[in-house]
Amino acid sequence: MKIKKVFNNNVVLTEDVNQVEMVVMGRGLSFQKKVGDSIDTERIEKTFVMPSESFANKLSELLDEIPYEIMSLSKDIIDLATKELQTELNESLYLSLADHIHFALTRLHEGLSIKNALMWEVQKFYKEEYRVARKALDLIEARTKVRLPEDETASIALHLFNARQDSAGMEETMEMTNIVNDVTTIVKYHYGIDFEEESMNYSRFITHLRYFAYRMLRGELNDDHQDALYEQVKSQYPKAYACTEKVQAYLNKQYKMEMTKEELTYFMIHIHRVSYREKSE
């Protein structure tokens, strides 16, 4: 493997035998080396494929500010998350997570504490990501001897969830979380119930809400004009219909958005199911 670009003494751009570009990391890997020199593969500690040239440029900028130890730590957290969540994560997470961890450690060192306003919602709605984020905090503490505040668990969990979405931005992810929280609150007070958050039914309801909010914010809602099914469900579940009308009013007021009959039908079915089982139990 030959060096195509030197980022710093520990990180270089190279390519494999199939001419696929990749970044390789290792302490002192490129010390006193230049473009065209060979790499000692035994010193490589981390490897990942380059998704784009812009990614390489952003990485280069980040490496000027962030220590190698934090970059390596971030890669290990991403590897852990990929295994625990059993999914591929967007490569951009490598940049955003390293930047976030470095900034969080810097803030803590300077005595600055920033609360995560979505702490409760993230813990409630993104349980798997939150669980992995707790492990990430443990790993950060083990490597840096610094325990980040508990609010950072929610922040890291949001980064993980964001990386699971098809190029969704962090701002969009946070907006999705607010929508899910507000809609569940509407349902909760409409029926006067507390949800059993560990139940499969509640999990299905939250999953539907998350993907509905995701599609809504991107303008991807479709209507198959299932008028007959809509009228049938509306007649069969009048209380779920009334609740869905409240959700529609909220979305219209906050986002100037009208749900399609298809979405209204799905909402009535999900709301009836989650409320009926909660009442029964």
CSV table of C-alpha atoms in Angstrom, one decimal:
chain,number,residue,atom,x,y,z
A,1,MET,CA,0.0,0.0,0.0
A,2,LYS,CA,1.4,3.4,-1.0
A,3,ILE,CA,0.6,6.8,0.4
A,4,LYS,CA,-1.6,9.0,-1.7
A,5,LYS,CA,-2.0,11.8,0.8
A,6,VAL,CA,-0.6,12.5,4.3
A,7,PHE,CA,-3.1,14.0,6.7
A,8,ASN,CA,-0.7,13.9,9.7
A,9,ASN,CA,1.8,11.6,11.3
A,10,ASN,CA,-0.9,9.1,12.2
A,11,VAL,CA,-3.4,9.2,9.3
A,12,VAL,CA,-2.9,8.8,5.5
A,13,LEU,CA,-5.0,8.3,2.4
A,14,THR,CA,-4.1,5.1,0.4
A,15,GLU,CA,-5.9,2.5,-1.7
A,16,ASP,CA,-6.3,-1.2,-1.8
A,17,VAL,CA,-5.4,-3.7,-4.6
A,18,ASN,CA,-8.8,-2.8,-6.3
A,19,GLN,CA,-7.9,0.9,-6.3
A,20,VAL,CA,-10.5,1.7,-3.7
A,21,GLU,CA,-9.5,4.7,-1.7
A,22,MET,CA,-9.4,4.4,2.1
A,23,VAL,CA,-8.1,6.2,5.2
A,24,VAL,CA,-5.8,4.2,7.4
A,25,MET,CA,-4.8,5.2,10.9
A,26,GLY,CA,-2.0,4.2,13.2
A,27,ARG,CA,0.3,5.9,15.7
A,28,GLY,CA,3.3,7.3,13.8
A,29,LEU,CA,2.2,5.5,10.6
A,30,SER,CA,3.4,8.3,8.3
A,31,PHE,CA,6.1,9.8,10.4
A,32,GLN,CA,8.9,11.2,8.0
A,33,LYS,CA,7.0,9.7,5.0
A,34,LYS,CA,5.7,11.4,1.9
A,35,VAL,CA,3.4,10.7,-1.0
A,36,GLY,CA,4.4,7.5,-2.9
A,37,ASP,CA,6.1,5.9,0.1
A,38,SER,CA,5.0,2.5,1.2
A,39,ILE,CA,3.0,1.9,4.4
A,40,ASP,CA,4.0,-0.5,7.1
A,41,THR,CA,0.7,-2.4,7.2
A,42,GLU,CA,1.5,-3.9,10.6
A,43,ARG,CA,1.2,-0.4,12.1
A,44,ILE,CA,-2.3,0.1,10.7
A,45,GLU,CA,-4.8,0.3,13.6
A,46,LYS,CA,-8.0,1.6,11.9
A,47,THR,CA,-9.2,1.4,8.3
A,48,PHE,CA,-12.3,2.8,6.6
A,49,VAL,CA,-13.3,3.4,3.0
A,50,MET,CA,-13.6,7.0,1.7
A,51,PRO,CA,-17.2,7.8,0.6
A,52,SER,CA,-16.3,11.0,-1.2
A,53,GLU,CA,-13.6,13.6,-1.9
A,54,SER,CA,-15.5,16.2,0.2
A,55,PHE,CA,-15.3,13.7,3.1
A,56,ALA,CA,-11.5,13.6,2.7
A,57,ASN,CA,-11.4,17.4,2.8
A,58,LYS,CA,-13.5,17.7,5.9
A,59,LEU,CA,-11.4,14.9,7.6
A,60,SER,CA,-8.3,16.9,6.7
A,61,GLU,CA,-9.7,20.0,8.4
A,62,LEU,CA,-10.8,18.0,11.5
A,63,LEU,CA,-7.4,16.4,11.9
A,64,ASP,CA,-5.8,19.8,12.3
A,65,GLU,CA,-7.9,20.4,15.4
A,66,ILE,CA,-8.6,17.0,17.0
A,67,PRO,CA,-6.1,14.7,18.6
A,68,TYR,CA,-5.5,11.3,17.1
A,69,GLU,CA,-6.7,9.6,20.3
A,70,ILE,CA,-10.1,11.1,19.9
A,71,MET,CA,-10.3,10.1,16.2
A,72,SER,CA,-9.4,6.6,17.1
A,73,LEU,CA,-11.8,6.5,20.0
A,74,SER,CA,-14.6,7.7,17.7
A,75,LYS,CA,-13.9,4.9,15.2
A,76,ASP,CA,-14.1,2.4,18.0
A,77,ILE,CA,-17.4,3.7,19.2
A,78,ILE,CA,-18.8,3.5,15.6
A,79,ASP,CA,-17.6,-0.1,15.3
A,80,LEU,CA,-19.3,-0.9,18.6
A,81,ALA,CA,-22.5,0.8,17.5
A,82,THR,CA,-22.5,-1.0,14.1
A,83,LYS,CA,-22.2,-4.3,15.9
A,84,GLU,CA,-24.7,-3.5,18.7
A,85,LEU,CA,-27.3,-1.9,16.4
A,86,GLN,CA,-26.7,-4.5,13.7
A,87,THR,CA,-26.8,-1.9,10.9
A,88,GLU,CA,-24.5,0.1,8.7
A,89,LEU,CA,-23.9,3.7,9.8
A,90,ASN,CA,-23.3,6.7,7.6
A,91,GLU,CA,-19.6,7.4,7.2
A,92,SER,CA,-20.3,11.1,8.1
A,93,LEU,CA,-20.8,9.9,11.7
A,94,TYR,CA,-17.0,9.5,11.9
A,95,LEU,CA,-16.6,13.3,11.5
A,96,SER,CA,-19.6,14.5,13.5
A,97,LEU,CA,-19.0,12.1,16.4
A,98,ALA,CA,-15.3,12.9,16.7
A,99,ASP,CA,-16.1,16.6,16.6
A,100,HIS,CA,-18.8,16.3,19.2
A,101,ILE,CA,-16.7,14.2,21.6
A,102,HIS,CA,-13.7,16.6,21.3
A,103,PHE,CA,-16.0,19.6,21.9
A,104,ALA,CA,-17.8,17.9,24.9
A,105,LEU,CA,-14.4,17.1,26.6
A,106,THR,CA,-13.2,20.7,25.9
A,107,ARG,CA,-16.4,22.2,27.4
A,108,LEU,CA,-16.1,20.0,30.5
A,109,HIS,CA,-12.4,21.0,30.9
A,110,GLU,CA,-13.5,24.7,30.7
A,111,GLY,CA,-16.3,24.2,33.2
A,112,LEU,CA,-19.1,24.7,30.7
A,113,SER,CA,-22.2,22.5,31.1
A,114,ILE,CA,-24.8,22.3,28.3
A,115,LYS,CA,-28.0,20.5,29.0
A,116,ASN,CA,-29.7,18.4,26.3
A,117,ALA,CA,-33.3,19.5,26.1
A,118,LEU,CA,-34.3,16.2,24.5
A,119,MET,CA,-32.7,14.0,27.2
A,120,TRP,CA,-36.0,12.5,28.3
A,121,GLU,CA,-37.4,12.0,24.8
A,122,VAL,CA,-34.3,10.4,23.5
A,123,GLN,CA,-34.1,8.0,26.4
A,124,LYS,CA,-37.7,7.1,25.8
A,125,PHE,CA,-38.0,6.9,22.0
A,126,TYR,CA,-34.5,5.8,20.9
A,127,LYS,CA,-33.8,3.1,23.5
A,128,GLU,CA,-31.3,1.0,21.5
A,129,GLU,CA,-29.3,4.1,20.5
A,130,TYR,CA,-29.4,5.3,24.1
A,131,ARG,CA,-28.2,1.9,25.4
A,132,VAL,CA,-25.2,2.0,23.0
A,133,ALA,CA,-24.5,5.6,23.9
A,134,ARG,CA,-24.2,4.6,27.5
A,135,LYS,CA,-21.5,2.1,26.5
A,136,ALA,CA,-19.9,4.9,24.5
A,137,LEU,CA,-19.6,7.0,27.6
A,138,ASP,CA,-18.0,4.1,29.4
A,139,LEU,CA,-15.5,3.7,26.6
A,140,ILE,CA,-14.7,7.5,26.6
A,141,GLU,CA,-14.1,7.4,30.3
A,142,ALA,CA,-11.9,4.3,30.0
A,143,ARG,CA,-9.7,6.0,27.4
A,144,THR,CA,-9.7,9.6,28.6
A,145,LYS,CA,-10.2,9.1,32.4
A,146,VAL,CA,-13.0,11.7,32.1
A,147,ARG,CA,-16.7,10.9,32.7
A,148,LEU,CA,-18.9,13.1,30.5
A,149,PRO,CA,-22.2,14.3,31.9
A,150,GLU,CA,-25.2,12.0,31.5
A,151,ASP,CA,-26.8,14.5,29.0
A,152,GLU,CA,-24.0,13.5,26.6
A,153,THR,CA,-25.6,10.1,26.4
A,154,ALA,CA,-28.6,11.6,24.7
A,155,SER,CA,-26.4,13.7,22.4
A,156,ILE,CA,-24.4,10.7,21.3
A,157,ALA,CA,-27.7,8.6,20.9
A,158,LEU,CA,-29.0,11.3,18.5
A,159,HIS,CA,-25.8,11.1,16.4
A,160,LEU,CA,-26.3,7.4,16.2
A,161,PHE,CA,-29.9,7.6,15.2
A,162,ASN,CA,-29.2,10.3,12.7
A,163,ALA,CA,-26.5,8.1,11.1
A,164,ARG,CA,-29.1,5.3,10.6
A,165,GLN,CA,-31.3,7.6,8.5
A,166,ASP,CA,-30.8,8.1,4.8
A,167,SER,CA,-28.9,11.4,5.0
A,168,ALA,CA,-31.2,12.9,7.6
A,169,GLY,CA,-29.7,15.9,9.3
A,170,MET,CA,-29.4,16.4,13.0
A,171,GLU,CA,-31.8,19.3,13.0
A,172,GLU,CA,-34.3,17.1,11.2
A,173,THR,CA,-33.8,14.3,13.7
A,174,MET,CA,-34.5,16.6,16.6
A,175,GLU,CA,-37.6,17.9,14.9
A,176,MET,CA,-38.8,14.3,14.4
A,177,THR,CA,-38.2,13.7,18.1
A,178,ASN,CA,-40.4,16.7,19.0
A,179,ILE,CA,-43.2,15.5,16.7
A,180,VAL,CA,-43.2,12.0,18.2
A,181,ASN,CA,-43.2,13.4,21.7
A,182,ASP,CA,-46.1,15.8,21.0
A,183,VAL,CA,-48.2,13.2,19.2
A,184,THR,CA,-47.8,10.6,22.0
A,185,THR,CA,-48.8,13.3,24.5
A,186,ILE,CA,-51.9,14.1,22.6
A,187,VAL,CA,-52.9,10.4,22.5
A,188,LYS,CA,-52.0,9.9,26.2
A,189,TYR,CA,-54.3,12.8,27.4
A,190,HIS,CA,-57.1,12.0,24.9
A,191,TYR,CA,-57.4,8.5,26.4
A,192,GLY,CA,-56.3,9.3,29.9
A,193,ILE,CA,-53.7,6.5,29.9
A,194,ASP,CA,-50.1,5.9,30.6
A,195,PHE,CA,-48.3,3.8,28.1
A,196,GLU,CA,-46.5,0.5,28.8
A,197,GLU,CA,-43.3,1.6,27.2
A,198,GLU,CA,-41.8,-1.9,27.1
A,199,SER,CA,-44.7,-3.4,25.2
A,200,MET,CA,-44.4,-4.5,21.6
A,201,ASN,CA,-47.6,-2.5,20.7
A,202,TYR,CA,-46.1,0.7,22.0
A,203,SER,CA,-42.9,0.0,20.2
A,204,ARG,CA,-44.8,-0.4,16.9
A,205,PHE,CA,-46.7,2.8,17.5
A,206,ILE,CA,-43.5,4.8,18.1
A,207,THR,CA,-41.9,3.2,15.0
A,208,HIS,CA,-44.8,4.3,12.9
A,209,LEU,CA,-44.6,7.8,14.4
A,210,ARG,CA,-40.9,8.1,13.7
A,211,TYR,CA,-41.2,7.1,10.1
A,212,PHE,CA,-44.3,9.2,9.6
A,213,ALA,CA,-42.5,12.3,11.0
A,214,TYR,CA,-39.4,11.4,8.8
A,215,ARG,CA,-41.5,11.3,5.6
A,216,MET,CA,-43.6,14.3,6.6
A,217,LEU,CA,-40.6,16.6,7.1
A,218,ARG,CA,-39.3,15.5,3.7
A,219,GLY,CA,-42.6,15.9,1.9
A,220,GLU,CA,-42.8,12.2,1.0
A,221,LEU,CA,-46.3,11.4,2.2
A,222,ASN,CA,-48.4,9.6,-0.4
A,223,ASP,CA,-52.2,9.1,-0.7
A,224,ASP,CA,-53.5,5.9,-2.3
A,225,HIS,CA,-57.0,7.4,-2.1
A,226,GLN,CA,-58.3,4.5,0.1
A,227,ASP,CA,-61.5,6.4,0.8
A,228,ALA,CA,-63.5,3.2,1.5
A,229,LEU,CA,-61.0,1.9,4.0
A,230,TYR,CA,-60.8,5.3,5.6
A,231,GLU,CA,-64.5,5.6,6.1
A,232,GLN,CA,-64.7,2.0,7.4
A,233,VAL,CA,-61.9,2.6,10.0
A,234,LYS,CA,-63.4,6.0,11.0
A,235,SER,CA,-66.8,4.4,11.6
A,236,GLN,CA,-65.3,1.4,13.5
A,237,TYR,CA,-63.0,3.4,15.8
A,238,PRO,CA,-64.8,6.7,16.5
A,239,LYS,CA,-62.6,7.5,19.6
A,240,ALA,CA,-59.4,6.9,17.6
A,241,TYR,CA,-60.8,9.1,14.8
A,242,ALA,CA,-61.4,11.9,17.3
A,243,CYS,CA,-57.9,11.5,18.6
A,244,THR,CA,-56.5,11.5,15.1
A,245,GLU,CA,-58.4,14.8,14.4
A,246,LYS,CA,-56.5,16.3,17.3
A,247,VAL,CA,-53.2,15.1,15.9
A,248,GLN,CA,-54.2,16.6,12.5
A,249,ALA,CA,-55.0,19.9,14.1
A,250,TYR,CA,-51.6,20.0,15.9
A,251,LEU,CA,-49.7,19.2,12.6
A,252,ASN,CA,-51.7,21.8,10.7
A,253,LYS,CA,-51.0,24.5,13.3
A,254,GLN,CA,-47.3,23.7,13.8
A,255,TYR,CA,-46.3,22.6,10.3
A,256,LYS,CA,-49.1,23.7,8.0
A,257,MET,CA,-49.5,20.1,7.0
A,258,GLU,CA,-52.6,18.0,6.2
A,259,MET,CA,-52.4,14.3,6.6
A,260,THR,CA,-53.5,12.2,3.7
A,261,LYS,CA,-56.5,9.8,4.1
A,262,GLU,CA,-54.0,7.0,3.9
A,263,GLU,CA,-52.0,8.4,6.9
A,264,LEU,CA,-55.2,9.2,8.8
A,265,THR,CA,-56.3,5.6,8.3
A,266,TYR,CA,-53.0,4.2,9.6
A,267,PHE,CA,-53.0,6.6,12.5
A,268,MET,CA,-56.5,5.5,13.6
A,269,ILE,CA,-55.5,1.9,13.4
A,270,HIS,CA,-52.3,2.4,15.4
A,271,ILE,CA,-53.9,4.7,18.0
A,272,HIS,CA,-56.8,2.3,18.5
A,273,ARG,CA,-54.5,-0.7,18.9
A,274,VAL,CA,-52.1,1.0,21.4
A,275,SER,CA,-55.0,2.6,23.4
A,276,TYR,CA,-57.1,-0.5,23.4
A,277,ARG,CA,-54.4,-2.8,24.7
A,278,GLU,CA,-53.2,-0.2,27.3
A,279,LYS,CA,-56.8,0.1,28.6
A,280,SER,CA,-57.2,-3.7,28.6
A,281,GLU,CA,-53.9,-4.3,30.5
